[in-house]
Amino acid sequence: MASNSFRSQIHLGVIIILIIITLLTPITTYNTSPQPWNILSHNDFAGKLTTASSSIESAATDFGHVTKIFPSAVLNPSSVEDITDLVKLSYDSQPSFTLAARGHGHSHRGQASAKDGVVVNMRSMVNRDRGIKVSRTGLYADVDAAWLWIEVLNKTLELGLTPVSWTDYLYLTVGGTLSNAGISGQTFRYGPQITNVQEMDVITGKGEIATCSKYMNSDLFFAALGGLGQFGIITRARIKLEVAPKRAKWFRFLSHPPS
Ligand SMILES: Cc1cc2nc3c(=O)[nH]c(=O)nc-3n(C[C@H](O)[C@H](O)[C@H](O)COP(=O)(O)OP(=O)(O)OC[C@H]3O[C@@H](n4cnc5c(N)ncnc54)[C@H](O)[C@@H]3O)c2cc1C
């Protein structure tokens, strides 16, 4: 009888210890949602990856205000490496998460959005003191893709040079218009902007940086040009320049629609 009561006391003790251990152990739920949630704790992105509602809200929409596509986070990169790290992380994740480069957000239907993924705010990389190198002899400029065309024009004009082909509206990024076409009044003569690029640096889907041109990695070059960001993220483009004319004649023809 005595040994039975001793055994039940031990059982009771074990059960109490198990209950205490269970209560003290934190409840762990494994996040099976796509990775952006998990990368928030990633040290490499400290201070650069945000889920602030103001950032998410502004990345969810664009100039068109037609769509609202919410990302999980927004990356404000300060270097190309920040972007390559993020792309590699997505590539290595199971499942991978969606990424989209956003230039100046002047798309009309959410082309620069990443549903539940990460929007890369390219403009956060702009540094007015660097980001453009002009070759007078080669008549080209190596430009950060995050620059606006107005910024490119202002810099090249300081040297009496100008890009050959434009958009009519200049508050668009180099990467954004090269991912479309880039058309303007000069297009009939020089072709769209995508035919006036000599070379680019593109971050591939694996997070590698590839320099490409008509002669080097040409598949990537022609896919990224006009590729709406689906074939890589453009970080640098070599833009063809010419000597800026001192004067220009500008005609605007108005016509009545046929009645
Ligand atoms: C007021 C206004 C005037 C316009 N005028 C003209 C004009 O004169 N000529 C003309 O051709 N177009 C014009 N457009 C259209 C405009 O060129 C495109 O909408 C262009 O994509 C906008 O550039 P963005 O920098 O705002 O790019 P976003 O809208 O931010 O991005 C456009 C696309 O490019 C991708 N992208 C952005 N940056 C990169 C990058 N670095 N690498 C890879 N992909 C990238 C995005 O993911 C997205 O798919 C105009 C649009 C507006 C709203």
XYZ file of C-alpha atoms and ligand atoms in Angstrom:
312
model
C 0.000 0.000 0.000
C 2.799 2.339 1.034
C 4.757 1.698 -2.212
C 1.563 2.331 -4.299
C 1.062 5.727 -2.685
C 4.755 6.495 -3.227
C 4.405 5.585 -6.960
C 1.346 7.790 -7.408
C 3.172 10.657 -5.701
C 6.020 10.254 -8.220
C 3.468 10.210 -11.105
C 1.868 13.329 -9.760
C 5.281 14.996 -9.456
C 6.207 14.082 -13.038
C 2.878 15.400 -14.319
C 3.335 18.677 -12.409
C 6.892 19.065 -13.789
C 5.598 18.412 -17.333
C 2.840 20.993 -16.884
C 5.383 23.549 -15.595
C 7.735 22.853 -18.554
C 4.814 23.187 -20.971
C 3.735 26.486 -19.435
C 7.241 27.900 -19.509
C 7.959 26.892 -23.085
C 7.038 29.734 -25.488
C 4.471 28.866 -28.095
C 6.289 28.650 -31.384
C 4.287 29.008 -34.572
C 6.197 28.420 -37.712
C 5.578 31.081 -40.275
C 4.776 29.334 -43.500
C 3.871 32.528 -45.306
C 6.242 33.813 -47.996
C 9.574 35.037 -46.729
C 9.230 38.838 -46.476
C 7.991 38.479 -42.909
C 11.038 36.459 -41.984
C 13.567 38.759 -43.598
C 12.481 41.670 -41.442
C 14.765 40.319 -38.754
C 17.643 39.928 -41.195
C 20.576 42.057 -40.073
C 21.697 42.867 -43.611
C 18.560 44.935 -44.096
C 18.469 46.672 -40.734
C 16.842 50.057 -41.145
C 16.370 49.579 -44.878
C 13.455 47.203 -45.004
C 10.240 48.693 -43.721
C 6.663 47.632 -43.124
C 5.589 51.132 -42.078
C 2.034 51.640 -43.281
C 2.939 54.905 -45.042
C 5.633 53.122 -47.107
C 3.400 50.141 -47.865
C 0.540 52.448 -48.838
C 2.641 54.527 -51.216
C 4.222 51.415 -52.796
C 0.761 49.891 -53.281
C -0.339 52.472 -55.779
C 1.104 54.439 -58.687
C 0.442 57.446 -60.910
C -2.585 55.758 -62.463
C -4.386 55.234 -59.134
C -6.238 52.368 -60.792
C -4.821 49.482 -58.763
C -3.942 48.918 -55.097
C -1.489 46.078 -54.794
C -0.005 45.757 -51.334
C 3.541 44.497 -50.791
C 4.584 43.009 -47.441
C 7.582 45.300 -47.178
C 9.530 48.024 -48.956
C 13.305 47.997 -49.318
C 15.056 51.364 -49.346
C 18.467 50.275 -50.611
C 21.520 52.442 -50.176
C 23.690 50.317 -52.432
C 23.478 47.783 -55.237
C 24.579 45.126 -52.723
C 21.401 45.694 -50.699
C 19.403 44.696 -53.774
C 21.577 41.711 -54.690
C 21.273 40.456 -51.084
C 17.496 40.703 -51.265
C 17.253 38.984 -54.654
C 19.552 36.175 -53.460
C 17.424 35.745 -50.363
C 14.295 35.429 -52.452
C 16.006 33.021 -54.840
C 17.169 30.828 -51.936
C 13.828 30.925 -50.099
C 11.151 28.257 -50.251
C 8.832 29.584 -51.521
C 10.575 32.547 -53.079
C 8.874 35.927 -52.734
C 7.957 38.462 -55.377
C 10.154 41.496 -55.955
C 9.539 44.596 -58.023
C 11.752 47.564 -58.748
C 9.962 50.875 -58.442
C 11.422 53.898 -60.194
C 9.286 57.011 -59.864
C 6.014 55.077 -59.736
C 4.638 56.687 -62.914
C 3.165 53.429 -64.176
C -0.572 53.279 -64.612
C -1.615 49.763 -63.658
C 0.570 48.466 -60.863
C 3.513 47.417 -63.063
C 5.946 48.350 -60.272
C 4.028 46.432 -57.573
C 4.804 43.184 -55.776
C 1.773 41.534 -54.199
C 2.756 40.261 -50.723
C 6.378 40.655 -51.749
C 8.961 43.408 -51.532
C 9.004 46.616 -53.550
C 12.516 47.980 -54.078
C 12.377 51.753 -53.907
C 15.156 52.534 -56.375
C 15.063 56.277 -55.689
C 16.496 55.742 -52.206
C 19.862 55.005 -53.868
C 20.189 58.387 -55.533
C 23.223 60.360 -54.508
C 23.705 63.648 -56.340
C 27.474 63.559 -55.766
C 27.922 60.277 -57.555
C 25.876 58.133 -59.858
C 26.801 59.682 -63.190
C 30.064 59.570 -65.127
C 30.224 61.384 -68.405
C 32.694 60.529 -71.151
C 33.190 63.527 -73.411
C 35.308 61.601 -75.857
C 33.090 58.534 -75.947
C 29.936 60.690 -75.943
C 28.172 58.589 -73.356
C 27.151 58.766 -69.698
C 27.137 55.905 -67.201
C 24.098 56.626 -65.082
C 22.538 55.056 -61.998
C 19.194 53.640 -63.091
C 17.477 55.408 -60.201
C 18.194 58.865 -61.625
C 15.443 60.901 -63.222
C 15.996 62.016 -66.805
C 15.790 65.646 -65.677
C 18.746 64.973 -63.351
C 20.673 63.337 -66.198
C 19.959 66.292 -68.458
C 21.042 68.862 -65.869
C 24.350 67.044 -65.289
C 25.210 66.475 -68.938
C 24.278 70.045 -69.884
C 26.989 71.266 -67.503
C 29.382 69.740 -70.044
C 27.465 70.935 -73.087
C 26.125 67.432 -73.789
C 22.676 65.893 -73.870
C 21.164 62.410 -74.218
C 20.190 61.669 -77.795
C 16.730 60.302 -77.085
C 14.246 61.447 -74.488
C 10.900 61.068 -72.962
C 8.820 64.234 -73.332
C 8.174 64.227 -69.592
C 11.473 64.070 -67.727
C 10.454 63.131 -64.176
C 10.768 59.416 -64.895
C 13.690 57.196 -63.922
C 16.252 55.837 -66.336
C 15.472 52.270 -65.171
C 11.723 52.856 -65.439
C 11.689 54.094 -69.022
C 14.322 51.613 -70.212
C 12.010 48.902 -68.858
C 9.314 50.294 -71.134
C 10.562 52.039 -74.276
C 11.021 55.748 -73.652
C 9.435 57.758 -76.427
C 9.367 61.439 -77.258
C 9.462 63.947 -80.070
C 12.964 62.721 -80.959
C 11.931 59.099 -81.390
C 11.068 59.440 -85.089
C 14.660 60.488 -85.712
C 16.770 58.614 -83.151
C 14.534 55.745 -82.067
C 13.188 55.204 -78.539
C 15.513 55.379 -75.538
C 15.953 51.606 -75.505
C 17.758 51.800 -78.843
C 20.161 54.416 -77.470
C 21.657 52.391 -74.619
C 25.081 50.909 -75.132
C 25.522 48.811 -72.012
C 23.797 48.027 -68.714
C 24.422 46.421 -65.336
C 21.520 44.166 -64.464
C 20.861 42.176 -61.287
C 19.635 38.793 -62.453
C 17.011 36.641 -60.768
C 19.774 34.823 -58.907
C 21.088 38.048 -57.434
C 24.182 38.232 -59.644
C 25.297 41.453 -61.323
C 25.796 41.045 -65.046
C 27.120 43.633 -67.440
C 25.322 43.262 -70.740
C 25.275 44.888 -74.147
C 24.595 44.028 -77.766
C 27.830 42.032 -77.691
C 27.969 40.689 -74.129
C 25.127 38.737 -72.456
C 22.987 40.005 -75.304
C 19.945 37.876 -74.358
C 19.797 39.609 -71.002
C 20.386 43.022 -72.602
C 17.518 42.734 -75.059
C 15.219 41.086 -72.521
C 15.758 43.715 -69.828
C 15.229 46.594 -72.285
C 11.473 46.983 -72.451
C 11.120 44.012 -70.083
C 9.046 45.743 -67.342
C 11.512 44.566 -64.713
C 10.703 40.888 -65.358
C 14.214 39.914 -66.437
C 16.278 41.697 -63.827
C 16.822 44.985 -62.082
C 18.796 47.548 -64.054
C 21.279 49.405 -61.858
C 23.402 51.247 -64.427
C 22.928 52.239 -68.030
C 25.363 53.691 -70.548
C 23.387 56.354 -72.366
C 24.369 57.755 -75.756
C 25.046 61.520 -75.743
C 25.490 64.228 -78.326
C 26.618 67.822 -78.228
C 23.697 69.867 -76.951
C 22.384 72.277 -79.554
C 22.519 75.909 -78.512
C 18.993 76.483 -79.777
C 16.089 74.311 -80.697
C 12.997 74.993 -82.721
C 9.881 73.503 -81.227
C 6.658 73.192 -83.173
C 3.331 72.305 -81.726
C 0.586 71.529 -84.213
C -2.989 71.585 -83.070
C -5.648 69.929 -85.105
C -9.379 69.530 -84.770
C -10.721 66.006 -84.426
C -12.659 64.971 -87.534
C -16.337 65.808 -87.101
C 2.885 62.144 -66.443
C 3.512 61.044 -67.244
C 4.219 61.366 -68.358
C 4.805 60.357 -69.139
N 5.515 60.707 -70.236
C 6.097 59.759 -70.977
C 6.873 60.106 -72.128
O 7.005 61.254 -72.476
N 7.448 59.091 -72.797
C 7.336 57.786 -72.422
O 7.908 56.927 -73.051
N 6.618 57.424 -71.341
C 5.983 58.378 -70.629
N 5.255 58.019 -69.538
C 5.160 56.591 -69.186
C 6.406 56.232 -68.397
O 7.517 56.190 -69.248
C 6.349 54.864 -67.820
O 5.211 54.767 -67.041
C 7.602 54.616 -66.993
O 7.650 53.286 -66.698
C 7.600 55.397 -65.742
O 8.893 55.454 -65.195
P 9.063 55.313 -63.642
O 10.449 55.672 -63.344
O 8.004 56.039 -62.944
O 8.885 53.724 -63.518
P 7.915 52.883 -62.579
O 6.508 53.219 -62.889
O 8.334 52.986 -61.179
O 8.253 51.430 -63.127
C 7.854 51.068 -64.431
C 8.247 49.617 -64.724
O 9.660 49.527 -64.792
C 10.144 48.633 -63.794
N 11.366 49.224 -63.276
C 11.535 50.406 -62.654
N 12.827 50.624 -62.377
C 13.484 49.531 -62.818
C 14.844 49.129 -62.818
N 15.794 49.914 -62.311
N 15.165 47.935 -63.347
C 14.228 47.132 -63.890
N 12.923 47.450 -63.912
C 12.565 48.638 -63.391
C 9.032 48.510 -62.771
O 9.091 47.288 -62.080
C 7.811 48.621 -63.647
O 7.527 47.404 -64.278
C 4.665 58.997 -68.758
C 3.937 58.662 -67.616
C 3.364 59.681 -66.858
C 2.594 59.312 -65.646
